[in-house]
Amino acid sequence: MSFQGDVRGIGLAELLQGLAAGRRSGRLTLTVHRGPSLVLNLLQGRLRLIAPKGEDSERWRTAAQEAWADEGDTQAAGLHMESVAFGRRLEDCYTLLDGSEVRFCFEPTEDTQGPDHPHEVEQLLLEYARVQDECQQESAQQGLGPDAIGYPLRTDPQGGAARELPVEFLAAVSGQRTLQEIADRLGWPLRRARCCMARGMRLGALGLHRG
């Protein structure tokens, strides 16, 4: 039997934890007024972020082409569009977890088989909490938009970047790519790329193009 409502008073994280603890299987649709919508397939405590009805997959193809444009990779769209879509949907998921005005509709299924559901609900929530904690520590990230372009500096005074930043992020900062393009290349939510950029700037390892 399907059920629906809003998460005020309980929170989206608690709703997801409750469905996972009950080993529920089905489709959970999340919406917010004038904000992102998201569809999750749940399979006995695991989940998969899927395309909502009517989604235009060409947006992911275009985003992948833009993220790999500086390499002249003509096959980027076909090879990387799923990774791009995952990172963007994960950012939408985090945005919904941030808020309290989320409405939900859960439609249960009896299926115990199906496509791979790669994420434990608890693991996703723990990663969200970790990223949020890092963002709170890097207040400068709030001023970094998706079109901000960072570049590596010649010096890293204390060698902190190599210790504190993911190597894949440092490798992706080229002086030409926007933060959104970097996030798309890595399959990350945008806020994680913003946080890493702010930390790199604080450590004196990364600079930001102005103007």
Coordinates of C-alpha atoms in Angstrom, one line a residue:
M1 CA 0.0 0.0 0.0
S2 CA 1.4 3.4 -1.0
F3 CA 1.6 6.3 1.4
Q4 CA 2.6 10.0 1.1
G5 CA 3.0 13.1 3.1
D6 CA 5.7 15.6 4.1
V7 CA 8.8 15.3 6.3
R8 CA 8.1 18.1 8.7
G9 CA 8.6 16.9 12.2
I10 CA 10.5 13.8 11.2
G11 CA 13.0 14.8 8.6
L12 CA 13.9 13.1 5.3
A13 CA 16.9 11.3 6.9
E14 CA 14.6 9.7 9.4
L15 CA 12.1 8.7 6.7
L16 CA 14.9 7.0 4.7
Q17 CA 16.3 5.3 7.8
G18 CA 12.8 4.0 8.7
L19 CA 12.3 2.6 5.2
A20 CA 15.7 1.0 5.3
A21 CA 15.2 -0.5 8.8
G22 CA 12.0 -2.0 7.6
R23 CA 13.7 -3.5 4.6
R24 CA 11.1 -1.8 2.4
S25 CA 11.2 -2.1 -1.4
G26 CA 9.6 0.4 -3.8
R27 CA 9.9 3.8 -5.4
L28 CA 10.2 7.0 -3.3
T29 CA 9.4 10.2 -5.1
L30 CA 10.6 13.4 -3.4
T31 CA 9.5 16.9 -4.3
V32 CA 9.8 20.4 -3.0
H33 CA 8.1 23.6 -4.1
R34 CA 10.3 25.5 -6.6
G35 CA 13.2 23.1 -6.0
P36 CA 14.6 19.8 -7.2
S37 CA 12.7 16.6 -7.4
L38 CA 14.2 13.2 -7.0
V39 CA 13.2 9.5 -7.5
L40 CA 14.8 6.7 -5.5
N41 CA 14.4 3.0 -6.0
L42 CA 14.7 1.2 -2.6
L43 CA 15.5 -2.5 -2.4
Q44 CA 15.6 -3.9 1.1
G45 CA 17.7 -1.2 2.6
R46 CA 19.7 -0.2 -0.5
L47 CA 18.9 2.5 -2.9
R48 CA 19.5 3.7 -6.5
L49 CA 19.0 7.3 -7.7
I50 CA 17.0 7.1 -10.9
A51 CA 15.7 9.4 -13.6
P52 CA 12.3 11.0 -12.8
K53 CA 9.6 10.7 -15.4
G54 CA 10.1 12.9 -18.4
E55 CA 13.7 13.7 -17.7
D56 CA 15.7 14.7 -20.8
S57 CA 18.9 12.6 -20.8
E58 CA 20.4 15.0 -23.4
R59 CA 21.2 17.4 -20.5
W60 CA 23.7 14.8 -19.1
R61 CA 25.2 14.3 -22.6
T62 CA 25.7 18.1 -22.9
A63 CA 27.2 18.4 -19.4
A64 CA 29.6 15.5 -20.1
Q65 CA 30.7 17.1 -23.3
E66 CA 31.4 20.4 -21.5
A67 CA 33.3 18.8 -18.7
W68 CA 35.7 17.0 -21.0
A69 CA 35.8 19.7 -23.7
D70 CA 39.3 20.8 -22.9
E71 CA 40.6 17.3 -23.7
G72 CA 38.8 17.1 -27.1
D73 CA 37.3 13.8 -26.0
T74 CA 34.6 13.2 -28.6
Q75 CA 33.4 10.1 -26.8
A76 CA 33.0 11.8 -23.4
A77 CA 29.2 12.1 -23.6
G78 CA 28.6 8.4 -24.1
L79 CA 31.3 7.3 -21.6
H80 CA 30.6 9.7 -18.7
M81 CA 27.0 10.9 -18.8
E82 CA 25.9 8.4 -16.2
S83 CA 28.6 9.6 -13.8
V84 CA 27.5 13.2 -14.5
A85 CA 23.9 12.3 -13.8
F86 CA 24.7 10.6 -10.6
G87 CA 26.7 13.6 -9.2
R88 CA 23.9 16.0 -10.1
R89 CA 21.2 13.8 -8.6
L90 CA 23.3 13.4 -5.4
E91 CA 23.5 17.2 -5.1
D92 CA 19.7 17.3 -5.4
C93 CA 19.5 14.6 -2.8
Y94 CA 21.7 16.6 -0.4
T95 CA 19.6 19.7 -1.1
L96 CA 16.5 17.8 -0.1
L97 CA 18.2 16.5 3.0
D98 CA 19.0 20.1 3.9
G99 CA 15.4 21.2 3.9
S100 CA 12.2 20.5 5.8
E101 CA 9.5 21.3 3.2
V102 CA 9.9 18.0 1.3
R103 CA 6.9 16.0 0.2
F104 CA 7.2 12.3 -0.5
C105 CA 5.2 9.5 -2.1
F106 CA 6.3 5.9 -1.5
E107 CA 4.9 3.2 -3.8
P108 CA 5.9 -0.3 -2.5
T109 CA 6.8 -3.2 -4.7
E110 CA 7.2 -6.9 -4.0
D111 CA 10.4 -7.1 -6.2
T112 CA 13.5 -8.4 -4.5
Q113 CA 15.5 -8.5 -7.7
G114 CA 16.3 -5.8 -10.2
P115 CA 19.1 -3.5 -11.3
D116 CA 22.1 -3.0 -9.0
H117 CA 21.3 -0.8 -6.0
P118 CA 24.8 0.3 -5.0
H119 CA 24.2 2.4 -2.0
E120 CA 23.3 1.6 1.5
V121 CA 20.9 4.2 2.9
E122 CA 23.0 4.5 6.1
Q123 CA 26.1 5.0 4.0
L124 CA 24.6 7.7 1.9
L125 CA 23.4 9.6 5.1
L126 CA 26.8 9.3 6.7
E127 CA 28.5 10.7 3.6
Y128 CA 26.1 13.5 3.5
A129 CA 26.8 14.3 7.1
R130 CA 30.6 14.2 6.5
V131 CA 30.3 16.6 3.5
Q132 CA 28.1 18.9 5.5
D133 CA 30.6 19.0 8.3
E134 CA 33.5 19.8 5.9
C135 CA 31.4 22.6 4.3
Q136 CA 30.7 24.2 7.7
Q137 CA 34.5 24.2 8.3
E138 CA 35.1 26.0 5.0
S139 CA 32.9 29.1 5.2
A140 CA 34.5 30.5 2.0
Q141 CA 32.8 27.8 0.0
Q142 CA 29.5 29.7 0.3
G143 CA 30.9 32.4 -2.1
L144 CA 31.9 29.9 -4.8
G145 CA 29.4 29.5 -7.6
P146 CA 29.3 26.6 -10.1
D147 CA 31.0 28.8 -12.7
A148 CA 34.0 29.6 -10.5
I149 CA 37.3 28.6 -12.0
G150 CA 40.2 27.6 -9.8
Y151 CA 43.9 27.1 -10.7
P152 CA 46.9 25.5 -9.0
L153 CA 49.4 27.7 -7.4
R154 CA 53.1 27.0 -7.9
T155 CA 53.7 26.7 -4.1
D156 CA 52.0 24.9 -1.3
P157 CA 53.6 26.4 1.7
Q158 CA 53.1 23.5 4.1
G159 CA 52.3 20.7 1.7
G160 CA 48.8 20.6 3.1
A161 CA 46.9 20.1 -0.2
A162 CA 48.4 16.7 -0.8
R163 CA 47.4 15.6 2.7
E164 CA 44.0 17.2 3.0
L165 CA 42.5 17.2 -0.5
P166 CA 41.6 14.2 -2.7
V167 CA 44.2 13.7 -5.4
E168 CA 41.6 13.4 -8.1
F169 CA 40.3 16.8 -7.2
L170 CA 43.7 18.4 -7.4
A171 CA 44.3 16.7 -10.7
A172 CA 41.0 18.1 -12.1
V173 CA 41.8 21.7 -11.2
S174 CA 43.3 22.9 -14.5
G175 CA 42.7 26.7 -14.6
Q176 CA 40.1 26.2 -17.3
R177 CA 37.4 24.0 -15.7
T178 CA 34.5 25.4 -13.7
L179 CA 33.7 23.9 -10.3
Q180 CA 30.6 22.3 -11.9
E181 CA 32.6 20.8 -14.6
I182 CA 35.1 19.4 -12.0
A183 CA 32.2 17.9 -10.0
D184 CA 30.7 16.4 -13.2
R185 CA 34.1 14.8 -14.1
L186 CA 34.4 13.3 -10.6
G187 CA 30.7 12.3 -10.3
W188 CA 30.5 14.4 -7.1
P189 CA 27.8 16.7 -5.7
L190 CA 28.8 20.3 -6.4
R191 CA 29.1 21.2 -2.8
R192 CA 31.9 18.8 -2.3
A193 CA 33.9 20.4 -5.1
R194 CA 33.2 23.9 -3.6
C195 CA 34.4 22.7 -0.2
C196 CA 37.6 21.3 -1.7
M197 CA 38.2 24.5 -3.6
A198 CA 37.8 26.6 -0.5
R199 CA 40.1 24.4 1.5
G200 CA 42.8 24.5 -1.3
M201 CA 42.6 28.3 -1.3
R202 CA 42.9 28.4 2.5
L203 CA 46.0 26.2 2.3
G204 CA 47.5 28.4 -0.3
A205 CA 47.6 25.7 -2.9
L206 CA 44.8 26.9 -5.2
G207 CA 43.8 30.3 -6.6
L208 CA 40.6 31.6 -8.1
H209 CA 40.2 33.5 -11.4
R210 CA 38.4 36.8 -10.8
G211 CA 36.3 38.7 -13.2

